[in-house]
Coordinates of C-alpha atoms in Angstrom, one line a residue:
M284 CA 7.9 -13.2 13.9
K285 CA 7.9 -11.7 18.2
I286 CA 4.3 -11.4 19.9
T287 CA 5.5 -8.2 20.5
D288 CA 5.2 -7.9 16.1
F289 CA 1.4 -7.7 16.9
K290 CA 1.5 -4.7 19.0
G291 CA -0.8 -3.2 16.4
D292 CA -2.9 -5.6 15.4
I293 CA -4.4 -5.9 18.8
R294 CA -4.6 -1.8 19.7
E295 CA -5.7 -1.8 16.2
L296 CA -8.8 -4.7 17.3
K297 CA -8.6 -1.9 20.4
E298 CA -10.3 0.4 19.4
I299 CA -12.3 -1.1 16.6
L300 CA -13.9 -3.4 19.5
N301 CA -14.2 0.1 21.8
I302 CA -16.2 1.9 18.3
I303 CA -18.5 -1.6 18.5
N304 CA -19.0 -1.0 22.3
K305 CA -20.0 2.5 22.4
S306 CA -22.8 1.5 19.5
N307 CA -23.6 -1.4 21.9
K308 CA -23.5 -1.1 24.9
D309 CA -26.5 -2.5 26.4
K310 CA -26.0 -5.9 24.0
H311 CA -23.0 -7.5 26.2
S312 CA -23.2 -11.1 25.7
L313 CA -21.1 -13.6 27.5
K314 CA -21.9 -16.2 24.6
N315 CA -20.7 -14.0 22.2
Q316 CA -17.5 -12.9 24.2
E317 CA -16.5 -16.4 24.8
E318 CA -17.1 -17.8 21.0
N319 CA -15.7 -14.7 19.7
I320 CA -12.3 -15.1 21.7
K321 CA -12.0 -18.5 20.4
L322 CA -12.7 -17.5 16.5
F323 CA -10.5 -15.3 17.3
C324 CA -7.2 -17.4 19.4
E325 CA -8.2 -20.8 16.9
E326 CA -4.7 -23.1 16.8
S327 CA -3.2 -22.7 13.1
D328 CA -0.4 -24.3 12.2
D329 CA 0.9 -21.0 10.0
E330 CA 3.2 -19.4 12.3
Y331 CA 2.4 -16.0 11.7
L332 CA -1.7 -17.0 12.7
S333 CA 0.0 -19.2 15.6
M334 CA 1.9 -16.3 17.0
R335 CA -0.9 -14.0 16.6
R336 CA -3.0 -16.1 18.3
N337 CA -0.5 -16.3 21.6
A338 CA -0.1 -12.5 21.6
Y339 CA -3.7 -12.4 22.1
I340 CA -3.9 -14.6 24.7
E341 CA -0.9 -12.6 26.2
E342 CA -3.6 -9.1 26.5
L343 CA -6.6 -11.0 27.3
E344 CA -5.1 -12.1 30.4
I345 CA -4.1 -8.7 30.8
D346 CA -6.6 -6.6 29.8
K347 CA -10.2 -7.3 30.8
T348 CA -11.9 -4.5 29.0
F349 CA -10.1 -5.9 26.1
K350 CA -11.9 -9.6 26.8
K351 CA -15.7 -8.1 27.7
N352 CA -15.9 -5.8 24.4
F353 CA -15.6 -9.1 22.4
G354 CA -18.7 -9.8 23.5
Y355 CA -20.4 -6.7 22.3
L356 CA -19.0 -8.0 18.8
N357 CA -21.8 -9.4 16.4
L358 CA -20.4 -11.6 13.2
E359 CA -23.3 -12.1 12.3
N360 CA -23.8 -8.2 11.5
E361 CA -21.9 -7.2 8.2
E362 CA -20.5 -4.2 9.1
Q363 CA -19.1 -5.3 11.9
F364 CA -18.0 -9.1 10.6
K365 CA -15.8 -7.0 8.0
I366 CA -13.7 -4.3 9.7
T367 CA -12.7 -7.1 12.6
K368 CA -12.2 -10.3 9.8
K369 CA -8.7 -9.9 9.2
Y370 CA -7.8 -9.8 13.3
S371 CA -9.7 -13.2 13.3
N372 CA -7.1 -16.3 13.4
H373 CA -10.7 -18.4 12.1
F374 CA -11.0 -16.4 9.5
C375 CA -7.4 -16.6 8.3
N376 CA -7.5 -19.9 8.4
F377 CA -10.5 -20.3 6.1
Q378 CA -9.4 -17.9 3.3
R379 CA -5.7 -19.8 3.2
K380 CA -7.9 -23.4 2.8
N381 CA -10.4 -21.7 -0.1
P382 CA -9.1 -23.0 -3.6
K383 CA -7.1 -21.6 -5.1
N384 CA -7.2 -19.5 -9.4
K385 CA -5.6 -20.5 -12.1
L386 CA -3.2 -17.6 -12.5
N387 CA -0.7 -16.6 -10.1
F388 CA 2.0 -15.0 -9.7
I389 CA 5.6 -13.9 -7.6
D390 CA 6.4 -10.8 -6.4
L391 CA 9.8 -9.9 -5.7
F392 CA 10.4 -6.7 -3.8
C393 CA 6.8 -6.3 -2.5
G394 CA 6.7 -3.7 -0.6
A395 CA 3.4 -2.6 1.0
G396 CA 1.7 -5.2 -1.7
G397 CA 0.1 -2.1 -4.6
L398 CA 1.4 -4.2 -7.6
S399 CA 0.2 -7.4 -6.0
L400 CA -3.2 -5.9 -5.3
G401 CA -4.0 -4.8 -8.8
F402 CA -3.3 -8.9 -9.7
I403 CA -5.3 -9.9 -7.1
Q404 CA -8.1 -7.8 -7.7
E405 CA -7.5 -9.3 -11.6
N406 CA -8.2 -12.8 -9.8
Y407 CA -4.4 -13.6 -9.9
D408 CA -3.7 -15.5 -6.9
V409 CA -0.2 -15.0 -4.8
N410 CA 2.6 -18.0 -5.4
F411 CA 5.2 -16.0 -4.2
A412 CA 5.9 -12.6 -2.2
C413 CA 9.1 -11.2 -0.4
D414 CA 10.6 -7.7 0.6
F415 CA 13.8 -6.6 2.8
E416 CA 11.5 -4.3 4.8
K417 CA 10.1 -5.9 8.0
V418 CA 7.1 -3.2 8.2
C419 CA 6.3 -4.2 4.5
I420 CA 6.4 -7.2 5.5
Q421 CA 3.6 -7.2 8.2
T422 CA 1.0 -4.9 5.8
Y423 CA 1.3 -7.7 3.1
L424 CA 0.9 -10.2 5.8
F425 CA -2.2 -8.5 7.3
N426 CA -3.5 -7.8 4.1
H427 CA -3.5 -11.1 2.2
P428 CA -5.3 -13.4 4.9
N429 CA -5.5 -15.9 1.8
V430 CA -1.7 -16.5 1.5
D431 CA 0.0 -18.7 4.2
S432 CA 2.2 -17.1 5.8
K433 CA 5.5 -18.6 4.8
Y434 CA 5.1 -18.1 1.1
I435 CA 5.2 -14.3 2.4
K436 CA 9.1 -13.4 2.9
L437 CA 10.9 -11.3 5.1
S438 CA 14.7 -11.4 3.2
D439 CA 17.0 -10.1 1.0
I440 CA 16.6 -11.4 -2.8
R441 CA 19.8 -11.9 -2.7
D442 CA 20.2 -14.3 -0.5
I443 CA 17.2 -16.6 -2.1
E444 CA 17.2 -16.4 -5.6
N445 CA 19.4 -19.2 -6.4
D446 CA 17.5 -21.1 -4.3
I447 CA 14.1 -19.8 -5.1
K448 CA 12.2 -22.6 -6.1
K449 CA 11.8 -24.1 -2.5
Y450 CA 10.5 -21.0 -1.1
I451 CA 7.6 -20.4 -4.2
Q452 CA 4.2 -23.1 -4.2
H453 CA 3.7 -24.2 -7.5
D454 CA 6.0 -24.7 -10.4
K455 CA 3.9 -23.4 -12.5
V456 CA 4.8 -19.7 -12.7
S457 CA 2.0 -17.5 -14.6
V458 CA 3.6 -13.6 -14.3
I459 CA 7.0 -12.0 -11.9
I460 CA 6.5 -9.0 -10.8
G461 CA 8.0 -6.3 -9.1
G462 CA 10.1 -2.7 -9.1
P463 CA 14.0 -3.3 -7.7
P464 CA 14.9 -0.7 -5.4
C465 CA 16.7 1.8 -7.9
Q466 CA 17.7 5.3 -6.1
G467 CA 20.5 6.2 -8.1
F468 CA 18.5 6.5 -10.8
S469 CA 15.5 8.2 -9.7
I470 CA 15.2 11.6 -11.6
A471 CA 13.8 13.1 -7.9
N472 CA 17.3 12.5 -6.3
Q473 CA 20.1 13.6 -9.1
Q474 CA 22.5 13.8 -6.2
R475 CA 23.1 10.1 -5.9
I476 CA 25.6 8.6 -8.6
I477 CA 24.4 6.3 -11.1
D478 CA 26.1 3.1 -9.6
D479 CA 25.1 2.7 -6.6
P480 CA 24.8 -0.6 -6.1
R481 CA 20.8 -0.9 -5.3
N482 CA 20.8 -0.3 -9.0
K483 CA 21.9 -3.7 -9.2
L484 CA 19.6 -5.6 -7.7
Y485 CA 17.6 -6.0 -10.9
K486 CA 19.9 -8.4 -11.8
S487 CA 18.7 -10.5 -8.9
Y488 CA 15.1 -10.2 -10.7
V489 CA 16.7 -11.0 -13.7
N490 CA 18.3 -14.8 -12.3
I491 CA 15.1 -15.7 -10.8
V492 CA 13.7 -14.7 -14.6
R493 CA 15.6 -17.9 -15.8
I494 CA 15.4 -20.1 -13.3
L495 CA 11.3 -20.0 -13.2
K496 CA 10.6 -19.0 -16.5
P497 CA 7.1 -17.5 -16.2
K498 CA 4.9 -16.6 -19.1
F499 CA 5.1 -13.3 -18.5
F500 CA 7.3 -10.7 -16.1
V501 CA 6.2 -7.0 -15.9
M502 CA 9.2 -4.8 -13.5
E503 CA 8.2 -1.3 -12.8
N504 CA 10.7 1.5 -12.3
V505 CA 11.9 5.3 -11.9
K506 CA 12.0 7.0 -15.9
G507 CA 15.5 7.4 -15.1
M508 CA 15.8 4.0 -15.4
L509 CA 15.7 4.7 -19.4
K510 CA 19.1 5.5 -19.2
V511 CA 20.5 1.9 -19.3
S512 CA 17.3 0.2 -21.1
N513 CA 19.2 -1.5 -24.2
Q514 CA 21.3 -3.0 -21.7
I515 CA 18.3 -4.2 -19.9
L516 CA 16.7 -5.6 -22.2
E517 CA 19.4 -7.3 -23.6
D518 CA 19.9 -9.0 -20.1
F519 CA 16.2 -10.7 -20.6
K520 CA 16.5 -11.3 -24.4
N521 CA 20.2 -13.2 -23.2
V522 CA 17.3 -15.5 -20.9
G523 CA 14.6 -16.2 -23.4
Y524 CA 12.6 -13.0 -22.9
N525 CA 10.6 -10.5 -25.7
V526 CA 10.7 -7.4 -23.9
T527 CA 9.3 -4.1 -24.7
C528 CA 9.1 -1.4 -22.5
R529 CA 7.2 2.0 -22.1
V530 CA 6.8 5.3 -20.2
L531 CA 3.6 5.1 -18.1
N532 CA 1.6 7.8 -16.1
A533 CA -0.8 6.7 -13.7
K534 CA -3.1 9.8 -14.0
N535 CA -4.3 7.5 -17.3
Y536 CA -6.1 4.8 -15.9
G537 CA -7.9 6.2 -13.1
V538 CA -5.0 7.6 -10.4
P539 CA -5.9 10.1 -9.2
Q540 CA -2.0 11.5 -9.4
N541 CA 1.1 12.4 -12.1
R542 CA 2.9 9.6 -11.9
E543 CA 5.1 8.5 -14.8
R544 CA 6.7 5.1 -14.9
L545 CA 9.3 3.2 -16.5
I546 CA 7.4 -0.6 -17.4
F547 CA 9.1 -3.4 -18.7
I548 CA 6.9 -6.1 -19.9
G549 CA 8.5 -9.6 -21.1
N550 CA 6.9 -13.2 -22.1
R551 CA 8.8 -16.1 -23.3
L552 CA 5.3 -16.9 -25.7
N553 CA 6.2 -15.0 -29.0
I554 CA 3.8 -12.2 -28.2
D555 CA 4.6 -8.7 -29.8
N556 CA 4.5 -7.1 -26.1
Q557 CA 3.9 -3.9 -28.5
K558 CA 0.1 -4.6 -29.0
I559 CA -0.1 -5.2 -24.8
F560 CA 1.0 -1.7 -24.7
D561 CA -1.1 -0.6 -27.8
E562 CA -4.4 -1.9 -25.5
L563 CA -3.0 0.1 -22.4
E564 CA -2.7 2.7 -24.8
R565 CA -6.5 2.8 -25.7
N566 CA -7.4 2.2 -22.5
K567 CA -6.5 5.4 -21.3
I568 CA -9.3 7.0 -19.5
E569 CA -10.0 10.8 -21.5
S570 CA -11.0 12.6 -18.1
F571 CA -8.9 12.5 -15.0
V572 CA -9.8 11.6 -11.7
T573 CA -8.9 14.9 -8.8
L574 CA -8.0 14.8 -5.7
K575 CA -10.7 16.2 -4.8
D576 CA -12.5 12.8 -5.9
A577 CA -9.4 11.2 -3.9
I578 CA -10.3 12.5 -0.2
S579 CA -13.2 15.5 0.0
D580 CA -15.0 12.8 1.8
L581 CA -12.5 12.0 4.1
R582 CA -13.2 13.6 8.0
V583 CA -11.8 16.9 8.6
L584 CA -8.5 17.5 11.1
K585 CA -6.4 19.8 12.2
A586 CA -2.4 19.5 12.4
S587 CA -0.7 18.3 15.4
K588 CA 1.0 20.7 17.4
E589 CA 2.8 17.5 19.7
K590 CA 5.8 15.9 18.8
N591 CA 5.9 12.0 19.7
K592 CA 2.0 11.6 19.9
T593 CA 1.2 9.3 17.0
N594 CA -0.6 6.9 19.4
I595 CA -2.9 9.8 20.4
I596 CA -6.7 9.0 18.9
T597 CA -8.3 12.3 19.2
N598 CA -11.4 13.2 17.1
E599 CA -9.0 16.9 16.0
T600 CA -6.4 15.1 14.9
G601 CA -7.4 11.5 14.2
G602 CA -5.1 8.1 14.1
I603 CA -5.0 4.8 13.1
I604 CA -8.6 3.7 13.6
T605 CA -11.1 6.8 13.7
E606 CA -14.9 6.7 13.0
N607 CA -15.9 7.6 9.3
Q608 CA -18.6 10.4 9.5
N609 CA -19.1 10.7 5.5
F610 CA -20.8 8.1 4.1
D611 CA -20.9 9.0 0.4
C612 CA -19.2 7.7 -2.1
N613 CA -18.2 8.3 -5.7
T614 CA -16.9 6.5 -8.7
Y615 CA -13.4 7.0 -7.7
L616 CA -14.3 5.5 -4.3
K617 CA -16.6 3.0 -5.2
D618 CA -13.4 1.5 -8.3
I619 CA -11.0 1.4 -5.8
N620 CA -12.7 -0.1 -3.2
Q621 CA -14.4 -3.2 -5.9
G622 CA -18.2 -1.7 -5.2
N623 CA -18.0 -2.6 -1.3
K624 CA -20.0 0.3 1.3
K625 CA -17.9 2.7 2.9
S626 CA -17.2 1.3 6.1
I627 CA -17.9 2.5 9.5
I628 CA -14.0 3.2 10.7
T629 CA -11.2 4.4 8.8
F630 CA -7.8 3.3 9.5
N631 CA -4.2 5.4 9.3
H632 CA -5.9 9.0 8.9
Q633 CA -3.8 10.9 10.6
A634 CA -2.5 14.3 10.5
R635 CA 1.3 14.4 11.7
Y636 CA 3.4 17.0 13.5
N637 CA 3.6 20.7 12.2
N638 CA 5.2 23.6 14.6
E639 CA 3.3 26.8 14.7
R640 CA 5.4 28.5 11.8
D641 CA 4.2 25.5 9.1
I642 CA 1.1 25.6 10.7
E643 CA 0.8 29.3 9.6
I644 CA 2.3 29.0 6.2
F645 CA -0.3 26.0 5.6
S646 CA -2.8 28.7 6.0
R647 CA -1.8 31.6 3.8
L648 CA -1.0 29.7 1.0
N649 CA -3.7 29.2 -2.2
Q650 CA -4.3 26.1 -3.8
G651 CA -1.4 25.7 -6.4
D652 CA 0.6 28.5 -4.3
K653 CA 4.9 27.2 -3.5
S654 CA 7.2 28.4 -1.4
D655 CA 8.4 31.6 -3.8
D656 CA 4.6 33.2 -3.0
P657 CA 5.2 36.3 -1.6
K658 CA 2.3 36.0 1.2
I659 CA 4.8 34.1 2.9
K660 CA 8.2 36.0 2.4
D661 CA 8.7 37.6 6.2
I662 CA 7.8 33.6 7.9
M663 CA 9.1 32.1 5.2
P664 CA 12.4 29.7 7.1
Y665 CA 14.5 29.7 3.8
K666 CA 14.4 33.5 3.1
N667 CA 18.1 33.6 1.4
R668 CA 17.6 30.3 -0.8
V669 CA 13.9 30.3 -2.4
H670 CA 15.9 29.4 -5.6
I671 CA 16.6 26.3 -4.0
F672 CA 13.4 25.7 -1.7
K673 CA 10.7 27.0 -4.3
D674 CA 9.4 23.4 -4.0
K675 CA 10.0 23.3 -0.4
Y676 CA 6.1 24.0 0.5
Y677 CA 3.2 23.4 -2.1
K678 CA -0.9 23.3 -1.4
L679 CA -2.1 20.9 -3.9
K680 CA -5.5 21.7 -5.8
Y681 CA -8.0 20.3 -5.6
N682 CA -9.4 19.9 -8.3
D683 CA -6.2 18.5 -10.2
V684 CA -5.0 15.2 -9.8
C685 CA -2.5 15.6 -7.5
K686 CA 1.9 15.7 -7.6
T687 CA 3.7 12.2 -7.7
I688 CA 3.3 10.7 -3.4
T689 CA 6.7 9.3 -2.8
A690 CA 8.3 8.1 0.4
H691 CA 9.4 11.7 1.3
M692 CA 6.7 12.3 3.0
K693 CA 8.0 9.8 6.0
F694 CA 10.4 13.4 6.9
D695 CA 7.7 16.4 6.3
C696 CA 4.3 16.7 4.0
N697 CA 5.2 20.0 3.1
M698 CA 5.0 20.0 0.0
Y699 CA 1.7 17.7 -0.1
I700 CA 0.0 20.4 1.7
H701 CA -4.3 19.5 2.0
P702 CA -6.1 21.8 -0.4
T703 CA -8.8 23.3 2.3
Q704 CA -6.8 22.1 5.5
A705 CA -3.8 23.6 7.1
R706 CA -1.8 20.5 7.5
G707 CA 0.1 17.4 4.7
L708 CA -1.9 14.7 3.8
T709 CA -2.8 11.7 6.3
P710 CA -1.9 7.8 5.5
R711 CA -4.9 7.5 4.5
E712 CA -5.3 10.5 2.2
A713 CA -2.0 9.0 0.5
A714 CA -3.3 6.2 0.2
R715 CA -6.6 7.0 -1.8
V716 CA -4.5 8.8 -4.1
Q717 CA -2.4 5.6 -4.8
S718 CA -5.6 3.9 -5.2
Y719 CA -5.8 2.1 -2.2
P720 CA -8.3 0.8 -0.6
D721 CA -9.8 1.9 2.4
D722 CA -9.9 -1.6 4.3
Y723 CA -6.0 -1.8 3.5
V724 CA -4.3 -0.9 6.6
F725 CA -0.6 0.1 6.6
K726 CA 1.3 -1.2 9.4
G727 CA 4.1 0.0 11.9
T728 CA 4.9 3.2 13.5
F729 CA 3.6 6.5 11.6
T730 CA 6.6 7.9 9.6
K731 CA 7.1 3.4 8.1
T732 CA 3.1 4.1 6.9
Y733 CA 4.1 7.6 4.6
M734 CA 7.2 5.4 3.1
Q735 CA 5.3 2.3 1.8
I736 CA 2.7 4.3 0.6
G737 CA 5.1 6.6 -0.9
N738 CA 6.6 3.6 -3.0
S739 CA 4.1 1.4 -4.2
V740 CA 3.0 1.1 -7.6
P741 CA -0.5 2.3 -7.5
P742 CA -2.9 -0.7 -7.6
L743 CA -5.5 0.3 -9.7
L744 CA -2.4 0.9 -12.8
G745 CA -1.7 -2.8 -11.4
R746 CA -5.0 -3.8 -12.1
K747 CA -4.9 -2.4 -15.2
I748 CA -1.9 -4.0 -16.7
A749 CA -3.0 -7.6 -14.8
R750 CA -6.3 -7.7 -16.9
V751 CA -4.5 -6.4 -20.7
L752 CA -2.2 -9.7 -19.6
K753 CA -5.0 -11.9 -18.3
K754 CA -6.6 -12.1 -21.8
Y755 CA -3.0 -14.0 -23.3
L756 CA -2.2 -16.2 -20.1
K757 CA -5.9 -17.7 -20.5
E758 CA -5.3 -18.5 -24.0
E759 CA -1.9 -20.6 -22.6
I760 CA -3.9 -21.9 -19.9

């Protein structure tokens, strides 16, 4: 990593300190300033933390306001500590030294870390994680302060699979998890040929399972992979695993989203995987969580009318850090935040740019309306091809589950129009729909945040799977 990779962290921390400063204008302490800077810039043997320290020190020499604002920060204040702790090298150093749990997992193709988070929430530890997208690794590193950065690797899995034992923390692996990129099988991507070379990455997954011999593995993918499921089951059987696959819908497990994914579960403990899926079946919820449950408390925003202005934070369009205005907390929000109170700030809640025509379309549509609605016929940009682009625009329904969140949101959110506001969903709203907690910060450019969220496994679904596996793994400890 380079010092410039921490520009986002510094920008976010500055905004947080500015908000704290506004509420503590007459409480500056030079002693606090010096002590806090020392904690945030604490030395570390960890390469990531050491590089961040250097970035902080460099910026503090340039920006005297940044330096002064550390004097308003009171780390004995629970709220202020909570919203700044992941930016503190002292906190991260301490977390990395904490004793570890007995259960651990390896996440291949970890992305932003949704599936990992589900397992962490059930008290598994990260043994190793990797992805080939730099921005995903930046997000993963920041949000897992208890994991030494040398065990979170930016790499193509094919470059490390045969030497995988060199990279992991613990030789004994409880579970390997992950979803090999398989765009060629996606139902939403029918134009791609089925022999897309990316679909062979699951072979690397199989090879690592063969080498490391975890007790269990969990592999997630698109429903379209059912076409080749027999071959996949055979591949795992050949390396000693009893495997079963089933399509699970995240909405049945408390996620406010209609998201069907194919889940493979395998083990080498002679356990009948059908029993695991049967238990997951019994754990289905009786009534679905709605989109309204997930996002209605978030700050009202307007679409940005200026292109390429995502670095600007305003009350009207939001930003990477905004002040929270609503502290109400329903059952769903308590669940995804594991009982933690809502913070004074909100991360990644920013409306994207839309032109005047799109904003007008958003305004005219009612919830559940799409591109073929007569109310927008006169301004519809695809008038002569409505039959092809009937889903180009779609206004989401508050009192229903959301449609599947996908990485397409990095291009536009016209298929994800907010139910009551003339704009698309923000990254934070999409993250809420995916069941990410509010303190999970997505790094990188604005469009990259959508990509990371759209490609994620909902943590809440991961949590439900991890919980069932834990019963069988504890018997083996």
